[in-house]
Amino acid sequence: MKQVIVIRNDLKLGKGKIAVQVAHASLSSAEICKKNHPSIYREWLEEGQKKIVLKIENKEKLLELYERIKEEIPAVLIRDAGMTQVPPGTVTCMGIGPWKDEEIDRYTGELKLL
Amino acid sequence: MKQVIVIRNDLKLGKGKIAVQVAHASLSSAEICKKNHPSIYREWLEEGQKKIVLKIENKEKLLELYERIKEEIPAVLIRDAGMTQVPPGTVTCMGIGPWKDEEIDRYTGELKLL
C-alpha cells in the first residue's frame, strides 16, 4: 500500500508551502480511506505509511487526472486558503489513497518525483 | 487550533523529501490528538486544519524541544526509513498538536518558518 500526492509544478511554491499542501492532502485522503476502507488504511499504517510526492505540469493536467482516478481510487483535491503565495481557492495538489501500489501506478506511472 | 511541524534544517533535504517527512509528522500527530483529544481534533479540522512548518538548527535542539513540549502538548518525533538521502532511523522532524495556538507558541515562538 502507498499514498501518492501529486502537486502542481507550475505554481513555484516554496518548500514550506509545498510541505503544508502535501500534509493537507495526505491527511484528507487518509481520512477518506480510513472511513471507507479501514482495513487498507490499517495495513498502510502498519507498513510504515509509505508516501510518494509526484509533480504534474499544471492545473488542467491535475484536474484531468483527478477525474479519471476518482472513479476507482479514493482521491481528494486540495485548495489553498490563499493567505500567502497563491490566490484563495487555488488548486495545489491531490491526495491519492492509501491504496494498492500497482493500481495507483496505472494512473501516475509516468509522473516524476518532486 | 493549529498543528506545527518542526523540521531539522541541518539535513539539507530535498523539497519532496521534506514534504513526505512533514506529512508523516502531521498524520502521526493528528492520530494521537484524535485519539486522546477528539474535540480538539474536530475543532481543528472544521477550522481548516491549519498547519505551520518551522525549522530548527539541528538534532540536539529538536530533541531538547521535544522533551520539554511533550509534557504538556501531544507531540511525536519522526524517524526516516532512510531509503534515500539520510541513514535509516534519522530523526527528521516533530509533529505538535493540533493544539491551542498560544500554548504551542510558548515553545516554538522563536523558531522561523521553513
JSON list of C-alpha atoms in Angstrom, two decimals:
[
{"chain": "A", "resi": 1, "resn": "MET", "atom": "CA", "xyz": [0.00, 0.00, 0.00]},
{"chain": "A", "resi": 2, "resn": "LYS", "atom": "CA", "xyz": [1.09, 3.56, -0.60]},
{"chain": "A", "resi": 3, "resn": "GLN", "atom": "CA", "xyz": [-0.24, 7.05, -0.66]},
{"chain": "A", "resi": 4, "resn": "VAL", "atom": "CA", "xyz": [0.64, 9.36, -3.53]},
{"chain": "A", "resi": 5, "resn": "ILE", "atom": "CA", "xyz": [0.45, 13.13, -3.52]},
{"chain": "A", "resi": 6, "resn": "VAL", "atom": "CA", "xyz": [0.51, 14.85, -6.89]},
{"chain": "A", "resi": 7, "resn": "ILE", "atom": "CA", "xyz": [1.46, 18.52, -6.74]},
{"chain": "A", "resi": 8, "resn": "ARG", "atom": "CA", "xyz": [1.38, 21.22, -9.41]},
{"chain": "A", "resi": 9, "resn": "ASN", "atom": "CA", "xyz": [4.83, 22.15, -10.57]},
{"chain": "A", "resi": 10, "resn": "ASP", "atom": "CA", "xyz": [3.75, 25.40, -12.23]},
{"chain": "A", "resi": 11, "resn": "LEU", "atom": "CA", "xyz": [2.93, 27.26, -9.02]},
{"chain": "A", "resi": 12, "resn": "LYS", "atom": "CA", "xyz": [6.57, 27.56, -7.94]},
{"chain": "A", "resi": 13, "resn": "LEU", "atom": "CA", "xyz": [5.72, 27.25, -4.26]},
{"chain": "A", "resi": 14, "resn": "GLY", "atom": "CA", "xyz": [8.35, 27.48, -1.54]},
{"chain": "A", "resi": 15, "resn": "LYS", "atom": "CA", "xyz": [9.37, 24.29, 0.25]},
{"chain": "A", "resi": 16, "resn": "GLY", "atom": "CA", "xyz": [7.45, 25.12, 3.44]},
{"chain": "A", "resi": 17, "resn": "LYS", "atom": "CA", "xyz": [4.31, 25.85, 1.43]},
{"chain": "A", "resi": 18, "resn": "ILE", "atom": "CA", "xyz": [4.72, 22.62, -0.53]},
{"chain": "A", "resi": 19, "resn": "ALA", "atom": "CA", "xyz": [5.09, 20.68, 2.71]},
{"chain": "A", "resi": 20, "resn": "VAL", "atom": "CA", "xyz": [1.89, 22.15, 4.14]},
{"chain": "A", "resi": 21, "resn": "GLN", "atom": "CA", "xyz": [-0.10, 21.40, 0.98]},
{"chain": "A", "resi": 22, "resn": "VAL", "atom": "CA", "xyz": [1.22, 17.84, 0.84]},
{"chain": "A", "resi": 23, "resn": "ALA", "atom": "CA", "xyz": [0.43, 17.27, 4.52]},
{"chain": "A", "resi": 24, "resn": "HIS", "atom": "CA", "xyz": [-3.07, 18.63, 3.97]},
{"chain": "A", "resi": 25, "resn": "ALA", "atom": "CA", "xyz": [-3.61, 16.24, 1.05]},
{"chain": "A", "resi": 26, "resn": "SER", "atom": "CA", "xyz": [-2.12, 13.34, 2.95]},
{"chain": "A", "resi": 27, "resn": "LEU", "atom": "CA", "xyz": [-4.35, 13.80, 5.98]},
{"chain": "A", "resi": 28, "resn": "SER", "atom": "CA", "xyz": [-7.51, 14.45, 3.97]},
{"chain": "A", "resi": 29, "resn": "SER", "atom": "CA", "xyz": [-7.01, 11.46, 1.71]},
{"chain": "A", "resi": 30, "resn": "ALA", "atom": "CA", "xyz": [-6.06, 9.24, 4.65]},
{"chain": "A", "resi": 31, "resn": "GLU", "atom": "CA", "xyz": [-9.28, 10.26, 6.47]},
{"chain": "A", "resi": 32, "resn": "ILE", "atom": "CA", "xyz": [-11.40, 9.25, 3.48]},
{"chain": "A", "resi": 33, "resn": "CYS", "atom": "CA", "xyz": [-9.60, 5.93, 3.19]},
{"chain": "A", "resi": 34, "resn": "LYS", "atom": "CA", "xyz": [-9.89, 5.27, 6.91]},
{"chain": "A", "resi": 35, "resn": "LYS", "atom": "CA", "xyz": [-13.63, 5.84, 6.79]},
{"chain": "A", "resi": 36, "resn": "ASN", "atom": "CA", "xyz": [-14.40, 3.87, 3.62]},
{"chain": "A", "resi": 37, "resn": "HIS", "atom": "CA", "xyz": [-11.64, 1.24, 3.56]},
{"chain": "A", "resi": 38, "resn": "PRO", "atom": "CA", "xyz": [-10.44, 0.78, 7.15]},
{"chain": "A", "resi": 39, "resn": "SER", "atom": "CA", "xyz": [-8.52, -2.44, 6.50]},
{"chain": "A", "resi": 40, "resn": "ILE", "atom": "CA", "xyz": [-6.47, -0.80, 3.71]},
{"chain": "A", "resi": 41, "resn": "TYR", "atom": "CA", "xyz": [-5.78, 2.15, 5.97]},
{"chain": "A", "resi": 42, "resn": "ARG", "atom": "CA", "xyz": [-4.63, -0.06, 8.83]},
{"chain": "A", "resi": 43, "resn": "GLU", "atom": "CA", "xyz": [-2.39, -2.12, 6.57]},
{"chain": "A", "resi": 44, "resn": "TRP", "atom": "CA", "xyz": [-0.78, 1.04, 5.19]},
{"chain": "A", "resi": 45, "resn": "LEU", "atom": "CA", "xyz": [-0.17, 2.42, 8.69]},
{"chain": "A", "resi": 46, "resn": "GLU", "atom": "CA", "xyz": [1.36, -0.85, 9.87]},
{"chain": "A", "resi": 47, "resn": "GLU", "atom": "CA", "xyz": [3.65, -0.97, 6.84]},
{"chain": "A", "resi": 48, "resn": "GLY", "atom": "CA", "xyz": [5.02, 2.46, 7.78]},
{"chain": "A", "resi": 49, "resn": "GLN", "atom": "CA", "xyz": [2.61, 4.74, 5.88]},
{"chain": "A", "resi": 50, "resn": "LYS", "atom": "CA", "xyz": [4.62, 4.98, 2.65]},
{"chain": "A", "resi": 51, "resn": "LYS", "atom": "CA", "xyz": [4.12, 8.29, 0.86]},
{"chain": "A", "resi": 52, "resn": "ILE", "atom": "CA", "xyz": [5.37, 9.45, -2.50]},
{"chain": "A", "resi": 53, "resn": "VAL", "atom": "CA", "xyz": [5.24, 13.01, -3.85]},
{"chain": "A", "resi": 54, "resn": "LEU", "atom": "CA", "xyz": [4.99, 13.40, -7.63]},
{"chain": "A", "resi": 55, "resn": "LYS", "atom": "CA", "xyz": [4.83, 16.55, -9.72]},
{"chain": "A", "resi": 56, "resn": "ILE", "atom": "CA", "xyz": [2.46, 17.42, -12.56]},
{"chain": "A", "resi": 57, "resn": "GLU", "atom": "CA", "xyz": [2.70, 20.13, -15.19]},
{"chain": "A", "resi": 58, "resn": "ASN", "atom": "CA", "xyz": [-0.31, 22.32, -14.46]},
{"chain": "A", "resi": 59, "resn": "LYS", "atom": "CA", "xyz": [-3.86, 22.63, -13.14]},
{"chain": "A", "resi": 60, "resn": "GLU", "atom": "CA", "xyz": [-5.52, 21.19, -16.26]},
{"chain": "A", "resi": 61, "resn": "LYS", "atom": "CA", "xyz": [-3.45, 18.00, -16.12]},
{"chain": "A", "resi": 62, "resn": "LEU", "atom": "CA", "xyz": [-4.11, 17.67, -12.40]},
{"chain": "A", "resi": 63, "resn": "LEU", "atom": "CA", "xyz": [-7.87, 18.03, -12.80]},
{"chain": "A", "resi": 64, "resn": "GLU", "atom": "CA", "xyz": [-7.90, 15.63, -15.73]},
{"chain": "A", "resi": 65, "resn": "LEU", "atom": "CA", "xyz": [-6.03, 13.02, -13.67]},
{"chain": "A", "resi": 66, "resn": "TYR", "atom": "CA", "xyz": [-8.36, 13.57, -10.74]},
{"chain": "A", "resi": 67, "resn": "GLU", "atom": "CA", "xyz": [-11.45, 12.97, -12.90]},
{"chain": "A", "resi": 68, "resn": "ARG", "atom": "CA", "xyz": [-10.03, 9.70, -14.18]},
{"chain": "A", "resi": 69, "resn": "ILE", "atom": "CA", "xyz": [-8.62, 8.33, -10.93]},
{"chain": "A", "resi": 70, "resn": "LYS", "atom": "CA", "xyz": [-11.50, 9.15, -8.58]},
{"chain": "A", "resi": 71, "resn": "GLU", "atom": "CA", "xyz": [-13.73, 6.60, -10.31]},
{"chain": "A", "resi": 72, "resn": "GLU", "atom": "CA", "xyz": [-11.56, 3.81, -8.98]},
{"chain": "A", "resi": 73, "resn": "ILE", "atom": "CA", "xyz": [-9.37, 5.04, -6.13]},
{"chain": "A", "resi": 74, "resn": "PRO", "atom": "CA", "xyz": [-10.09, 7.39, -3.19]},
{"chain": "A", "resi": 75, "resn": "ALA", "atom": "CA", "xyz": [-8.64, 10.78, -4.12]},
{"chain": "A", "resi": 76, "resn": "VAL", "atom": "CA", "xyz": [-9.07, 14.34, -2.93]},
{"chain": "A", "resi": 77, "resn": "LEU", "atom": "CA", "xyz": [-8.21, 17.74, -4.44]},
{"chain": "A", "resi": 78, "resn": "ILE", "atom": "CA", "xyz": [-6.69, 20.35, -2.15]},
{"chain": "A", "resi": 79, "resn": "ARG", "atom": "CA", "xyz": [-7.41, 24.06, -2.47]},
{"chain": "A", "resi": 80, "resn": "ASP", "atom": "CA", "xyz": [-5.22, 26.51, -0.65]},
{"chain": "A", "resi": 81, "resn": "ALA", "atom": "CA", "xyz": [-6.71, 29.04, 1.75]},
{"chain": "A", "resi": 82, "resn": "GLY", "atom": "CA", "xyz": [-4.54, 31.50, -0.11]},
{"chain": "A", "resi": 83, "resn": "MET", "atom": "CA", "xyz": [-3.14, 33.58, 2.71]},
{"chain": "A", "resi": 84, "resn": "THR", "atom": "CA", "xyz": [0.27, 33.68, 1.03]},
{"chain": "A", "resi": 85, "resn": "GLN", "atom": "CA", "xyz": [1.91, 32.87, -2.30]},
{"chain": "A", "resi": 86, "resn": "VAL", "atom": "CA", "xyz": [-1.27, 31.95, -4.26]},
{"chain": "A", "resi": 87, "resn": "PRO", "atom": "CA", "xyz": [-4.83, 33.38, -4.62]},
{"chain": "A", "resi": 88, "resn": "PRO", "atom": "CA", "xyz": [-7.52, 31.89, -2.32]},
{"chain": "A", "resi": 89, "resn": "GLY", "atom": "CA", "xyz": [-9.04, 28.68, -3.65]},
{"chain": "A", "resi": 90, "resn": "THR", "atom": "CA", "xyz": [-6.10, 27.75, -5.87]},
{"chain": "A", "resi": 91, "resn": "VAL", "atom": "CA", "xyz": [-5.98, 24.01, -6.51]},
{"chain": "A", "resi": 92, "resn": "THR", "atom": "CA", "xyz": [-2.50, 22.99, -5.42]},
{"chain": "A", "resi": 93, "resn": "CYS", "atom": "CA", "xyz": [-2.39, 19.19, -5.24]},
{"chain": "A", "resi": 94, "resn": "MET", "atom": "CA", "xyz": [-4.23, 15.89, -4.96]},
{"chain": "A", "resi": 95, "resn": "GLY", "atom": "CA", "xyz": [-4.01, 13.13, -2.38]},
{"chain": "A", "resi": 96, "resn": "ILE", "atom": "CA", "xyz": [-4.48, 9.55, -3.62]},
{"chain": "A", "resi": 97, "resn": "GLY", "atom": "CA", "xyz": [-5.06, 6.63, -1.30]},
{"chain": "A", "resi": 98, "resn": "PRO", "atom": "CA", "xyz": [-3.50, 4.87, 0.55]},
{"chain": "A", "resi": 99, "resn": "TRP", "atom": "CA", "xyz": [-4.29, 2.18, -1.99]},
{"chain": "A", "resi": 100, "resn": "LYS", "atom": "CA", "xyz": [-2.63, -0.70, -3.79]},
{"chain": "A", "resi": 101, "resn": "ASP", "atom": "CA", "xyz": [0.66, 0.37, -5.35]},
{"chain": "A", "resi": 102, "resn": "GLU", "atom": "CA", "xyz": [0.10, -1.13, -8.77]},
{"chain": "A", "resi": 103, "resn": "GLU", "atom": "CA", "xyz": [-3.40, 0.31, -9.14]},
{"chain": "A", "resi": 104, "resn": "ILE", "atom": "CA", "xyz": [-2.18, 3.82, -8.38]},
{"chain": "A", "resi": 105, "resn": "ASP", "atom": "CA", "xyz": [0.77, 3.33, -10.71]},
{"chain": "A", "resi": 106, "resn": "ARG", "atom": "CA", "xyz": [-1.59, 2.73, -13.62]},
{"chain": "A", "resi": 107, "resn": "TYR", "atom": "CA", "xyz": [-2.58, 6.38, -13.35]},
{"chain": "A", "resi": 108, "resn": "THR", "atom": "CA", "xyz": [0.56, 8.05, -12.08]},
{"chain": "A", "resi": 109, "resn": "GLY", "atom": "CA", "xyz": [3.32, 5.84, -13.50]},
{"chain": "A", "resi": 110, "resn": "GLU", "atom": "CA", "xyz": [4.54, 8.50, -15.93]},
{"chain": "A", "resi": 111, "resn": "LEU", "atom": "CA", "xyz": [4.83, 11.30, -13.39]},
{"chain": "A", "resi": 112, "resn": "LYS", "atom": "CA", "xyz": [8.22, 12.19, -11.90]},
{"chain": "A", "resi": 113, "resn": "LEU", "atom": "CA", "xyz": [9.19, 12.54, -8.26]},
{"chain": "A", "resi": 114, "resn": "LEU", "atom": "CA", "xyz": [9.09, 16.07, -6.90]},
{"chain": "B", "resi": 1, "resn": "MET", "atom": "CA", "xyz": [-6.11, 25.45, 16.92]},
{"chain": "B", "resi": 2, "resn": "LYS", "atom": "CA", "xyz": [-3.08, 24.70, 14.82]},
{"chain": "B", "resi": 3, "resn": "GLN", "atom": "CA", "xyz": [-0.61, 21.97, 14.13]},
{"chain": "B", "resi": 4, "resn": "VAL", "atom": "CA", "xyz": [3.09, 22.76, 13.99]},
{"chain": "B", "resi": 5, "resn": "ILE", "atom": "CA", "xyz": [5.76, 20.67, 12.33]},
{"chain": "B", "resi": 6, "resn": "VAL", "atom": "CA", "xyz": [9.35, 21.42, 13.32]},
{"chain": "B", "resi": 7, "resn": "ILE", "atom": "CA", "xyz": [11.92, 20.13, 10.86]},
{"chain": "B", "resi": 8, "resn": "ARG", "atom": "CA", "xyz": [15.71, 19.93, 11.09]},
{"chain": "B", "resi": 9, "resn": "ASN", "atom": "CA", "xyz": [17.38, 22.47, 8.87]},
{"chain": "B", "resi": 10, "resn": "ASP", "atom": "CA", "xyz": [20.80, 20.81, 9.01]},
{"chain": "B", "resi": 11, "resn": "LEU", "atom": "CA", "xyz": [19.87, 17.75, 6.96]},
{"chain": "B", "resi": 12, "resn": "LYS", "atom": "CA", "xyz": [19.54, 19.71, 3.68]},
{"chain": "B", "resi": 13, "resn": "LEU", "atom": "CA", "xyz": [16.71, 17.51, 2.46]},
{"chain": "B", "resi": 14, "resn": "GLY", "atom": "CA", "xyz": [15.14, 17.99, -0.98]},
{"chain": "B", "resi": 15, "resn": "LYS", "atom": "CA", "xyz": [11.67, 19.53, -1.16]},
{"chain": "B", "resi": 16, "resn": "GLY", "atom": "CA", "xyz": [9.94, 16.22, -1.94]},
{"chain": "B", "resi": 17, "resn": "LYS", "atom": "CA", "xyz": [11.66, 14.55, 0.98]},
{"chain": "B", "resi": 18, "resn": "ILE", "atom": "CA", "xyz": [10.73, 17.43, 3.28]},
{"chain": "B", "resi": 19, "resn": "ALA", "atom": "CA", "xyz": [7.10, 17.17, 2.17]},
{"chain": "B", "resi": 20, "resn": "VAL", "atom": "CA", "xyz": [6.98, 13.45, 2.94]},
{"chain": "B", "resi": 21, "resn": "GLN", "atom": "CA", "xyz": [8.52, 13.89, 6.39]},
{"chain": "B", "resi": 22, "resn": "VAL", "atom": "CA", "xyz": [6.15, 16.74, 7.23]},
{"chain": "B", "resi": 23, "resn": "ALA", "atom": "CA", "xyz": [3.13, 14.74, 6.04]},
{"chain": "B", "resi": 24, "resn": "HIS", "atom": "CA", "xyz": [4.29, 11.79, 8.13]},
{"chain": "B", "resi": 25, "resn": "ALA", "atom": "CA", "xyz": [4.58, 14.01, 11.22]},
{"chain": "B", "resi": 26, "resn": "SER", "atom": "CA", "xyz": [1.26, 15.68, 10.51]},
{"chain": "B", "resi": 27, "resn": "LEU", "atom": "CA", "xyz": [-0.64, 12.42, 10.19]},
{"chain": "B", "resi": 28, "resn": "SER", "atom": "CA", "xyz": [1.03, 10.77, 13.19]},
{"chain": "B", "resi": 29, "resn": "SER", "atom": "CA", "xyz": [0.49, 13.73, 15.47]},
{"chain": "B", "resi": 30, "resn": "ALA", "atom": "CA", "xyz": [-3.10, 14.17, 14.26]},
{"chain": "B", "resi": 31, "resn": "GLU", "atom": "CA", "xyz": [-3.81, 10.49, 15.03]},
{"chain": "B", "resi": 32, "resn": "ILE", "atom": "CA", "xyz": [-2.58, 10.91, 18.60]},
{"chain": "B", "resi": 33, "resn": "CYS", "atom": "CA", "xyz": [-4.64, 14.04, 19.08]},
{"chain": "B", "resi": 34, "resn": "LYS", "atom": "CA", "xyz": [-7.72, 12.43, 17.57]},
{"chain": "B", "resi": 35, "resn": "LYS", "atom": "CA", "xyz": [-7.46, 9.51, 19.97]},
{"chain": "B", "resi": 36, "resn": "ASN", "atom": "CA", "xyz": [-6.72, 11.47, 23.14]},
{"chain": "B", "resi": 37, "resn": "HIS", "atom": "CA", "xyz": [-8.37, 14.82, 22.49]},
{"chain": "B", "resi": 38, "resn": "PRO", "atom": "CA", "xyz": [-11.14, 14.23, 19.93]},
{"chain": "B", "resi": 39, "resn": "SER", "atom": "CA", "xyz": [-12.88, 17.56, 20.44]},
{"chain": "B", "resi": 40, "resn": "ILE", "atom": "CA", "xyz": [-9.67, 19.50, 19.78]},
{"chain": "B", "resi": 41, "resn": "TYR", "atom": "CA", "xyz": [-9.05, 17.41, 16.69]},
{"chain": "B", "resi": 42, "resn": "ARG", "atom": "CA", "xyz": [-12.57, 18.04, 15.36]},
{"chain": "B", "resi": 43, "resn": "GLU", "atom": "CA", "xyz": [-12.35, 21.76, 16.00]},
{"chain": "B", "resi": 44, "resn": "TRP", "atom": "CA", "xyz": [-9.04, 21.94, 14.15]},
{"chain": "B", "resi": 45, "resn": "LEU", "atom": "CA", "xyz": [-10.43, 20.03, 11.15]},
{"chain": "B", "resi": 46, "resn": "GLU", "atom": "CA", "xyz": [-13.50, 22.24, 10.99]},
{"chain": "B", "resi": 47, "resn": "GLU", "atom": "CA", "xyz": [-11.36, 25.37, 11.12]},
{"chain": "B", "resi": 48, "resn": "GLY", "atom": "CA", "xyz": [-9.44, 24.13, 8.04]},
{"chain": "B", "resi": 49, "resn": "GLN", "atom": "CA", "xyz": [-6.64, 22.13, 9.68]},
{"chain": "B", "resi": 50, "resn": "LYS", "atom": "CA", "xyz": [-4.12, 24.97, 9.91]},
{"chain": "B", "resi": 51, "resn": "LYS", "atom": "CA", "xyz": [-0.53, 23.74, 9.68]},
{"chain": "B", "resi": 52, "resn": "ILE", "atom": "CA", "xyz": [2.73, 25.62, 10.09]},
{"chain": "B", "resi": 53, "resn": "VAL", "atom": "CA", "xyz": [6.20, 24.31, 9.25]},
{"chain": "B", "resi": 54, "resn": "LEU", "atom": "CA", "xyz": [9.09, 25.71, 11.29]},
{"chain": "B", "resi": 55, "resn": "LYS", "atom": "CA", "xyz": [12.79, 24.97, 11.07]},
{"chain": "B", "resi": 56, "resn": "ILE", "atom": "CA", "xyz": [15.23, 24.15, 13.84]},
{"chain": "B", "resi": 57, "resn": "GLU", "atom": "CA", "xyz": [19.02, 24.16, 13.83]},
{"chain": "B", "resi": 58, "resn": "ASN", "atom": "CA", "xyz": [19.90, 20.52, 14.49]},
{"chain": "B", "resi": 59, "resn": "LYS", "atom": "CA", "xyz": [19.00, 17.22, 16.10]},
{"chain": "B", "resi": 60, "resn": "GLU", "atom": "CA", "xyz": [20.04, 18.23, 19.62]},
{"chain": "B", "resi": 61, "resn": "LYS", "atom": "CA", "xyz": [17.78, 21.28, 19.62]},
{"chain": "B", "resi": 62, "resn": "LEU", "atom": "CA", "xyz": [14.91, 19.24, 18.19]},
{"chain": "B", "resi": 63, "resn": "LEU", "atom": "CA", "xyz": [15.24, 16.55, 20.87]},
{"chain": "B", "resi": 64, "resn": "GLU", "atom": "CA", "xyz": [15.53, 19.13, 23.61]},
{"chain": "B", "resi": 65, "resn": "LEU", "atom": "CA", "xyz": [12.36, 20.86, 22.41]},
{"chain": "B", "resi": 66, "resn": "TYR", "atom": "CA", "xyz": [10.57, 17.51, 22.18]},
{"chain": "B", "resi": 67, "resn": "GLU", "atom": "CA", "xyz": [11.46, 16.64, 25.77]},
{"chain": "B", "resi": 68, "resn": "ARG", "atom": "CA", "xyz": [10.09, 19.94, 27.03]},
{"chain": "B", "resi": 69, "resn": "ILE", "atom": "CA", "xyz": [6.94, 20.12, 24.94]},
{"chain": "B", "resi": 70, "resn": "LYS", "atom": "CA", "xyz": [5.71, 16.54, 25.27]},
{"chain": "B", "resi": 71, "resn": "GLU", "atom": "CA", "xyz": [4.96, 17.05, 28.94]},
{"chain": "B", "resi": 72, "resn": "GLU", "atom": "CA", "xyz": [2.17, 19.42, 28.04]},
{"chain": "B", "resi": 73, "resn": "ILE", "atom": "CA", "xyz": [1.19, 19.04, 24.38]},
{"chain": "B", "resi": 74, "resn": "PRO", "atom": "CA", "xyz": [0.80, 15.92, 22.18]},
{"chain": "B", "resi": 75, "resn": "ALA", "atom": "CA", "xyz": [3.97, 15.65, 20.08]},
{"chain": "B", "resi": 76, "resn": "VAL", "atom": "CA", "xyz": [5.67, 12.95, 18.06]},
{"chain": "B", "resi": 77, "resn": "LEU", "atom": "CA", "xyz": [9.19, 12.53, 16.71]},
{"chain": "B", "resi": 78, "resn": "ILE", "atom": "CA", "xyz": [9.57, 11.21, 13.15]},
{"chain": "B", "resi": 79, "resn": "ARG", "atom": "CA", "xyz": [12.40, 8.91, 12.08]},
{"chain": "B", "resi": 80, "resn": "ASP", "atom": "CA", "xyz": [13.03, 8.37, 8.40]},
{"chain": "B", "resi": 81, "resn": "ALA", "atom": "CA", "xyz": [13.09, 4.87, 6.96]},
{"chain": "B", "resi": 82, "resn": "GLY", "atom": "CA", "xyz": [16.28, 6.06, 5.29]},
{"chain": "B", "resi": 83, "resn": "MET", "atom": "CA", "xyz": [15.89, 4.65, 1.81]},
{"chain": "B", "resi": 84, "resn": "THR", "atom": "CA", "xyz": [17.31, 7.83, 0.31]},
{"chain": "B", "resi": 85, "resn": "GLN", "atom": "CA", "xyz": [19.16, 10.98, 1.37]},
{"chain": "B", "resi": 86, "resn": "VAL", "atom": "CA", "xyz": [19.66, 10.08, 5.07]},
{"chain": "B", "resi": 87, "resn": "PRO", "atom": "CA", "xyz": [20.71, 6.98, 7.08]},
{"chain": "B", "resi": 88, "resn": "PRO", "atom": "CA", "xyz": [17.90, 4.73, 8.38]},
{"chain": "B", "resi": 89, "resn": "GLY", "atom": "CA", "xyz": [16.44, 5.92, 11.68]},
{"chain": "B", "resi": 90, "resn": "THR", "atom": "CA", "xyz": [17.49, 9.54, 11.28]},
{"chain": "B", "resi": 91, "resn": "VAL", "atom": "CA", "xyz": [15.26, 11.85, 13.31]},
{"chain": "B", "resi": 92, "resn": "THR", "atom": "CA", "xyz": [13.97, 14.38, 10.78]},
{"chain": "B", "resi": 93, "resn": "CYS", "atom": "CA", "xyz": [11.13, 16.31, 12.39]},
{"chain": "B", "resi": 94, "resn": "MET", "atom": "CA", "xyz": [8.47, 16.56, 15.08]},
{"chain": "B", "resi": 95, "resn": "GLY", "atom": "CA", "xyz": [4.71, 16.95, 14.81]},
{"chain": "B", "resi": 96, "resn": "ILE", "atom": "CA", "xyz": [2.99, 19.02, 17.51]},
{"chain": "B", "resi": 97, "resn": "GLY", "atom": "CA", "xyz": [-0.76, 19.03, 18.04]},
{"chain": "B", "resi": 98, "resn": "PRO", "atom": "CA", "xyz": [-3.22, 20.17, 16.78]},
{"chain": "B", "resi": 99, "resn": "TRP", "atom": "CA", "xyz": [-3.42, 22.20, 19.95]},
{"chain": "B", "resi": 100, "resn": "LYS", "atom": "CA", "xyz": [-4.15, 25.72, 21.13]},
{"chain": "B", "resi": 101, "resn": "ASP", "atom": "CA", "xyz": [-2.09, 28.26, 19.17]},
{"chain": "B", "resi": 102, "resn": "GLU", "atom": "CA", "xyz": [-0.82, 30.23, 22.12]},
{"chain": "B", "resi": 103, "resn": "GLU", "atom": "CA", "xyz": [0.26, 27.16, 24.09]},
{"chain": "B", "resi": 104, "resn": "ILE", "atom": "CA", "xyz": [2.32, 25.87, 21.18]},
{"chain": "B", "resi": 105, "resn": "ASP", "atom": "CA", "xyz": [3.76, 29.34, 20.63]},
{"chain": "B", "resi": 106, "resn": "ARG", "atom": "CA", "xyz": [5.22, 29.32, 24.13]},
{"chain": "B", "resi": 107, "resn": "TYR", "atom": "CA", "xyz": [7.58, 26.59, 22.96]},
{"chain": "B", "resi": 108, "resn": "THR", "atom": "CA", "xyz": [8.06, 27.38, 19.30]},
{"chain": "B", "resi": 109, "resn": "GLY", "atom": "CA", "xyz": [7.64, 31.16, 19.20]},
{"chain": "B", "resi": 110, "resn": "GLU", "atom": "CA", "xyz": [11.29, 31.80, 18.43]},
{"chain": "B", "resi": 111, "resn": "LEU", "atom": "CA", "xyz": [11.58, 29.38, 15.52]},
{"chain": "B", "resi": 112, "resn": "LYS", "atom": "CA", "xyz": [11.38, 30.65, 11.94]},
{"chain": "B", "resi": 113, "resn": "LEU", "atom": "CA", "xyz": [9.14, 29.44, 9.12]},
{"chain": "B", "resi": 114, "resn": "LEU", "atom": "CA", "xyz": [10.74, 26.93, 6.78]}
]
